[in-house]
Short mmCIF file of C-alpha atoms in Angstrom, two decimals:
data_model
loop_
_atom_site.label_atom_id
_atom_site.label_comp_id
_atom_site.label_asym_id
_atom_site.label_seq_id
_atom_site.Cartn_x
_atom_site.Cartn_y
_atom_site.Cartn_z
CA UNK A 28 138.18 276.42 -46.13
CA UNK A 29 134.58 275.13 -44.36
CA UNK A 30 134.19 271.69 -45.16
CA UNK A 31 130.42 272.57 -46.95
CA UNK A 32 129.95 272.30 -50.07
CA UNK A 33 127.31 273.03 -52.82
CA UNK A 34 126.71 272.19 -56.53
CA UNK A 35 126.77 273.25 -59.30
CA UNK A 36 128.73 276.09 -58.84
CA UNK A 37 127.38 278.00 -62.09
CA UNK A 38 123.73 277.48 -63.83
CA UNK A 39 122.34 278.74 -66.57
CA UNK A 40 117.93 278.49 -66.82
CA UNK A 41 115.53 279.61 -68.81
CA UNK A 42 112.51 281.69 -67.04
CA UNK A 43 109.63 279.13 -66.42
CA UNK A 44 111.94 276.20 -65.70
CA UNK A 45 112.56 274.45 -61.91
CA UNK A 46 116.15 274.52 -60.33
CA UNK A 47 116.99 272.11 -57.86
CA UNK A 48 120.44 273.13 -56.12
CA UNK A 49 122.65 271.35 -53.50
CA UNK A 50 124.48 271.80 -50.34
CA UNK A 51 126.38 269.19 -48.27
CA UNK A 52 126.90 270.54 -44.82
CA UNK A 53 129.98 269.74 -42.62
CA UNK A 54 130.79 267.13 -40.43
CA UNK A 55 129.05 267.66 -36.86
CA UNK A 56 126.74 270.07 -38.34
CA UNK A 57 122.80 269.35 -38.24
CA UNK A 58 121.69 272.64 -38.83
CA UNK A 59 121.31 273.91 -42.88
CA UNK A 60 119.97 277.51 -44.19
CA UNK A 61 119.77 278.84 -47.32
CA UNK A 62 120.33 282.29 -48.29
CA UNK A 63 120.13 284.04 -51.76
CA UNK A 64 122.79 287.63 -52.32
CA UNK A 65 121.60 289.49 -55.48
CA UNK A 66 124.66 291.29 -56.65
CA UNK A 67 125.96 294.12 -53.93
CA UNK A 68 123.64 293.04 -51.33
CA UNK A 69 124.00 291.08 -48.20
CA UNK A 70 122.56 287.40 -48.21
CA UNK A 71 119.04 287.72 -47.86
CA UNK A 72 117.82 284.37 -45.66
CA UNK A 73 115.49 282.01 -47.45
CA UNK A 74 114.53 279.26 -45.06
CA UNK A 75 116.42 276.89 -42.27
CA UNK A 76 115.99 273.07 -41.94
CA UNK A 77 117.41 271.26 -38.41
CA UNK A 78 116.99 267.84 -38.34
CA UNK A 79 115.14 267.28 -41.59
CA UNK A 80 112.33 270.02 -40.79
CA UNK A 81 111.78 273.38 -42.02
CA UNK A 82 111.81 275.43 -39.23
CA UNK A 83 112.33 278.86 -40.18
CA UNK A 84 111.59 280.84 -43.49
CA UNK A 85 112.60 284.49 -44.98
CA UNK A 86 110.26 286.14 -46.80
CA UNK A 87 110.53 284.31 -49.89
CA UNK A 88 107.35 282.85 -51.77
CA UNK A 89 106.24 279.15 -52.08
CA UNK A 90 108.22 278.45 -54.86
CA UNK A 91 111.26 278.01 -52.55
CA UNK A 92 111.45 274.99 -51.21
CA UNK A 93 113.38 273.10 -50.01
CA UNK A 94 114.89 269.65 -48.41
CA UNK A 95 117.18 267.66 -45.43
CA UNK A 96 118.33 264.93 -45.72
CA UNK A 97 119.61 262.04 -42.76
CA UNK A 98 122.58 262.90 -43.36
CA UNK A 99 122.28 266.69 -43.09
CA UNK A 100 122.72 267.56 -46.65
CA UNK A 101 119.90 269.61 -48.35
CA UNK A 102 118.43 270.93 -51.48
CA UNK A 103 116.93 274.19 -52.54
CA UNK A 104 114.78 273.54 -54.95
CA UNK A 105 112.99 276.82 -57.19
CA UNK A 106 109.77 276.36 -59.09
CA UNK A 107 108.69 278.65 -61.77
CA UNK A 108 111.77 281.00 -62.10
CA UNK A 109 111.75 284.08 -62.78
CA UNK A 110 114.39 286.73 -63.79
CA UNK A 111 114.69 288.59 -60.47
CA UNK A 112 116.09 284.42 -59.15
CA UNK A 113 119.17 285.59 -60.45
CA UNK A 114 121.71 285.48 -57.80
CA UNK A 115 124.06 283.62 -55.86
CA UNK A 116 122.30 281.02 -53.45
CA UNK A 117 124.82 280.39 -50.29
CA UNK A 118 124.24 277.52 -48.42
CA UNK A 119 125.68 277.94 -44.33
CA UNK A 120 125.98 275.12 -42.24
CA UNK A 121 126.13 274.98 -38.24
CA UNK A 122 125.89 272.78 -35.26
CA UNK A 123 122.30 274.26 -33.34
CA UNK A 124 123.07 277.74 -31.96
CA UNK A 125 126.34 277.76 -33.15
CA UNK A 126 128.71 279.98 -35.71
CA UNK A 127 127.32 279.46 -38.91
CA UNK A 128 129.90 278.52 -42.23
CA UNK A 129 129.36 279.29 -45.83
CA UNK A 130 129.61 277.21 -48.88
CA UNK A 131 131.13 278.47 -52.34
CA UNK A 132 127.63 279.29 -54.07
CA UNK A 133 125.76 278.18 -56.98
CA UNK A 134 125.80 281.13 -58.89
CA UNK A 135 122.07 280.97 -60.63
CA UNK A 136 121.44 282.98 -64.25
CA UNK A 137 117.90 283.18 -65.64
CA UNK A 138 117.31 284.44 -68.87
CA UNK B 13 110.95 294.59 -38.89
CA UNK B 14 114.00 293.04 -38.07
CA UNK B 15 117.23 295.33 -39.78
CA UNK B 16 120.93 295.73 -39.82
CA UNK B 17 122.44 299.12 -41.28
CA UNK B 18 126.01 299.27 -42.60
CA UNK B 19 128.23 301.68 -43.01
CA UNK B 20 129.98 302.98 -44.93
CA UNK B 21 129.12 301.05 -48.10
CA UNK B 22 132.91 302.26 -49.35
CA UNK B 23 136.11 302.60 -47.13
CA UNK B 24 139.47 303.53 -49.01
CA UNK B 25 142.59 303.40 -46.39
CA UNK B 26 146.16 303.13 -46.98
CA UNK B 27 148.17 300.21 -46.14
CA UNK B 28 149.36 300.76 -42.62
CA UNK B 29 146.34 302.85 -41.27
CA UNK B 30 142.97 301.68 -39.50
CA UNK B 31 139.52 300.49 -40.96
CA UNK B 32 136.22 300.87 -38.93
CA UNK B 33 132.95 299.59 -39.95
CA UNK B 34 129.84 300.11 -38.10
CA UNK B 35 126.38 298.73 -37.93
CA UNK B 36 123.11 299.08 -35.70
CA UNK B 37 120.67 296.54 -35.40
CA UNK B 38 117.17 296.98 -35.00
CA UNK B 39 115.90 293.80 -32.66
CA UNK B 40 116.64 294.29 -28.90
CA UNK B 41 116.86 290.68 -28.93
CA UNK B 42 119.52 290.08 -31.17
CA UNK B 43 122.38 288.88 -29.16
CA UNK B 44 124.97 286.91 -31.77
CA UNK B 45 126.94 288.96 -33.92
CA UNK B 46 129.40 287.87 -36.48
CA UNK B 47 131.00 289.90 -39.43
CA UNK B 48 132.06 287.79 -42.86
CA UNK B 49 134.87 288.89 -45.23
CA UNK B 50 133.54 288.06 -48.70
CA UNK B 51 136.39 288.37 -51.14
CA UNK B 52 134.93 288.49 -55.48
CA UNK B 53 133.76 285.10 -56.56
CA UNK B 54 134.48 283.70 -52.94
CA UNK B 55 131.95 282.27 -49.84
CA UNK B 56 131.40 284.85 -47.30
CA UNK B 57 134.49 283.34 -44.34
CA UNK B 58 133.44 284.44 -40.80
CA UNK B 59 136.22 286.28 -39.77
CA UNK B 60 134.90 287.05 -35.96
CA UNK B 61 131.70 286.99 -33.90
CA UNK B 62 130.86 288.44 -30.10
CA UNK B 63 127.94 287.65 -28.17
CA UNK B 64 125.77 290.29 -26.18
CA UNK B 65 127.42 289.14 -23.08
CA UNK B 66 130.66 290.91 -23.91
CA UNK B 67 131.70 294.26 -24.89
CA UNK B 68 134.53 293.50 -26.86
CA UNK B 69 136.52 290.71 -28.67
CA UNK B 70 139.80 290.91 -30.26
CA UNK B 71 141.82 288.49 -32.43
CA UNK B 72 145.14 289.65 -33.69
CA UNK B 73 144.48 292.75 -35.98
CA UNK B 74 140.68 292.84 -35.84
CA UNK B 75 138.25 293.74 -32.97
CA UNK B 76 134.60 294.00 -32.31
CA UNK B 77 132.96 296.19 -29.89
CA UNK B 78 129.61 295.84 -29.04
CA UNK B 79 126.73 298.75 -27.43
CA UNK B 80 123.56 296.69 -26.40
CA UNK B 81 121.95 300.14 -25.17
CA UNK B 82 122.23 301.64 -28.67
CA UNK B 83 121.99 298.42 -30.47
CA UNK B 84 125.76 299.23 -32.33
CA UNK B 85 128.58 297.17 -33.22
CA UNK B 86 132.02 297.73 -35.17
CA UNK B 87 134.50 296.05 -36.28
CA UNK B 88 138.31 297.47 -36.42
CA UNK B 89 140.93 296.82 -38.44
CA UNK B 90 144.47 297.78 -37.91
CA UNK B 91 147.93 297.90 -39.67
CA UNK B 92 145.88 297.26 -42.66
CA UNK B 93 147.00 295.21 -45.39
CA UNK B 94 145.96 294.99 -49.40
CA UNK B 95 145.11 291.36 -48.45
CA UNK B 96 142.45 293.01 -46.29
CA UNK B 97 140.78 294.17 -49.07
CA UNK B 98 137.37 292.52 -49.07
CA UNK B 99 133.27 293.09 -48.52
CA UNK B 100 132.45 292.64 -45.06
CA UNK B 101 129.46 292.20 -44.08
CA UNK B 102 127.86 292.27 -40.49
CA UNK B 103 125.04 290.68 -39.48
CA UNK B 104 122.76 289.77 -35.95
CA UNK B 105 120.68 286.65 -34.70
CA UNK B 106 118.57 286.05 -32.09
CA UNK B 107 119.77 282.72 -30.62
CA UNK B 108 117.54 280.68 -29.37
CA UNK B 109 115.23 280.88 -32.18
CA UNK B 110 116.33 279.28 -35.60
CA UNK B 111 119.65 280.55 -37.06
CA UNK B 112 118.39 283.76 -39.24
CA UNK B 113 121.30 286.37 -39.54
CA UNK B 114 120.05 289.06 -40.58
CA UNK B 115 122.94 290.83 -42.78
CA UNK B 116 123.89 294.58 -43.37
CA UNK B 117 124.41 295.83 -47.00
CA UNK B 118 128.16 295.03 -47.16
CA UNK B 119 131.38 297.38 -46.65
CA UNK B 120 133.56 297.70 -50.02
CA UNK B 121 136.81 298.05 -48.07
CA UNK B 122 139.51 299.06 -50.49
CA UNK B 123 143.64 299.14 -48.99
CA UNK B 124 146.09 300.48 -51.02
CA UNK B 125 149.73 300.30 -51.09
#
């Protein structure tokens, strides 16, 4: 098992309403990104934050945000959802340039 | 745009017999590749990666070979087991930049006793 983790694992929203989701990367590790898999797809990626700054993005809109923390950990946060958000978000954690390790998921349902 | 194709999207083997999985990428610049065995309800678990700088890798019963002219790589399997059975998925960064891996559609690999 990689030492990241996320929370919640499961969430249930109503369309409209903001999610805020968590990841806490693993030791060593300074690098976060944030992907989203709709069922039978690859991960799609969302956006990458090393050392506290956004400094990549997917093609996903503004309402995906996001946060890092001092300590590495970070939040996706999603405004205004909308069905299609269903999915499992994966949060991967590396050192810069290096192998990149998955947490469990937070398995996001909007109805 | 940047791309990874997969295939196939289904591989049914017996126990005992090979599994090969191949994907092309589409940036000439990629030059990281690592494949992830996603088993139902579990985190994708890197199971092996190569870099453009070698050909091949191999780690017990899986292998990757890599073809920077025409942008393929594969991963084999051998002596399959039903433990193997899993969704793999491949996928390709350009280091250097930030860490985007850019992930095929996923291989439903299937091994049956």
């Amino acid at each position: 098992e990689t030492g990241v983790t996320q929370s919640p694992t499961h969430l249930i929203k109503t369309r409209g309403q903001q999610v805020t989701l968590r990841c806490s990367s693993q030791s060593g590790h300074n690098t976060v990104s944030w992907y989203q898999q709709a069922l039978g797809q690859g991960p799609q990626f969302i956006f990458q934050y090393y050392r506290e700054e956004e400094n990549g993005r997917g093609n996903f809109p503004p309402r995906f945000s996001g946060l890092q923390f001092p300590n590495y950990s970070s939040e996706l946060n999603v405004n205004a959802l909308e069905l299609d958000d269903s999915a499992l978000y994966l949060c991967a954690s590396s050192a810069w340039g290096g192998p990149a390790f998955f947490g469990q998921g937070t398995r996001l349902t909007v109805v | 745009g940047e791309n990874v194709e997969q295939h196939p999207s289904t591989l049914s083997v017996q126990e005992g017999d090979s599994a090969v999985i191949k994907c092309t990428y589409s940036d000439s610049a990629s030059n990281y590749f690592p494949w992830y065995k996603q088993e139902l309800g579990k985190r994708p678990q890197l199971i092996i990666d190569i870099r453009s700088n070698v050909g091949e890798k191999k780690d017990q019963r899986i292998a990757v070979t890599l073809n920077k002219t025409a942008k393929h790589f594969s991963l084999h399997i051998t002596e399959t087991q039903p433990e193997d059975s899993a969704v793999y998925f491949c996928a390709a960064l350009r280091e250097g930049g930030y860490n985007k891996l850019i992930f095929g559609a996923g291989t439903r690999l299937a091994v049956h006793p």
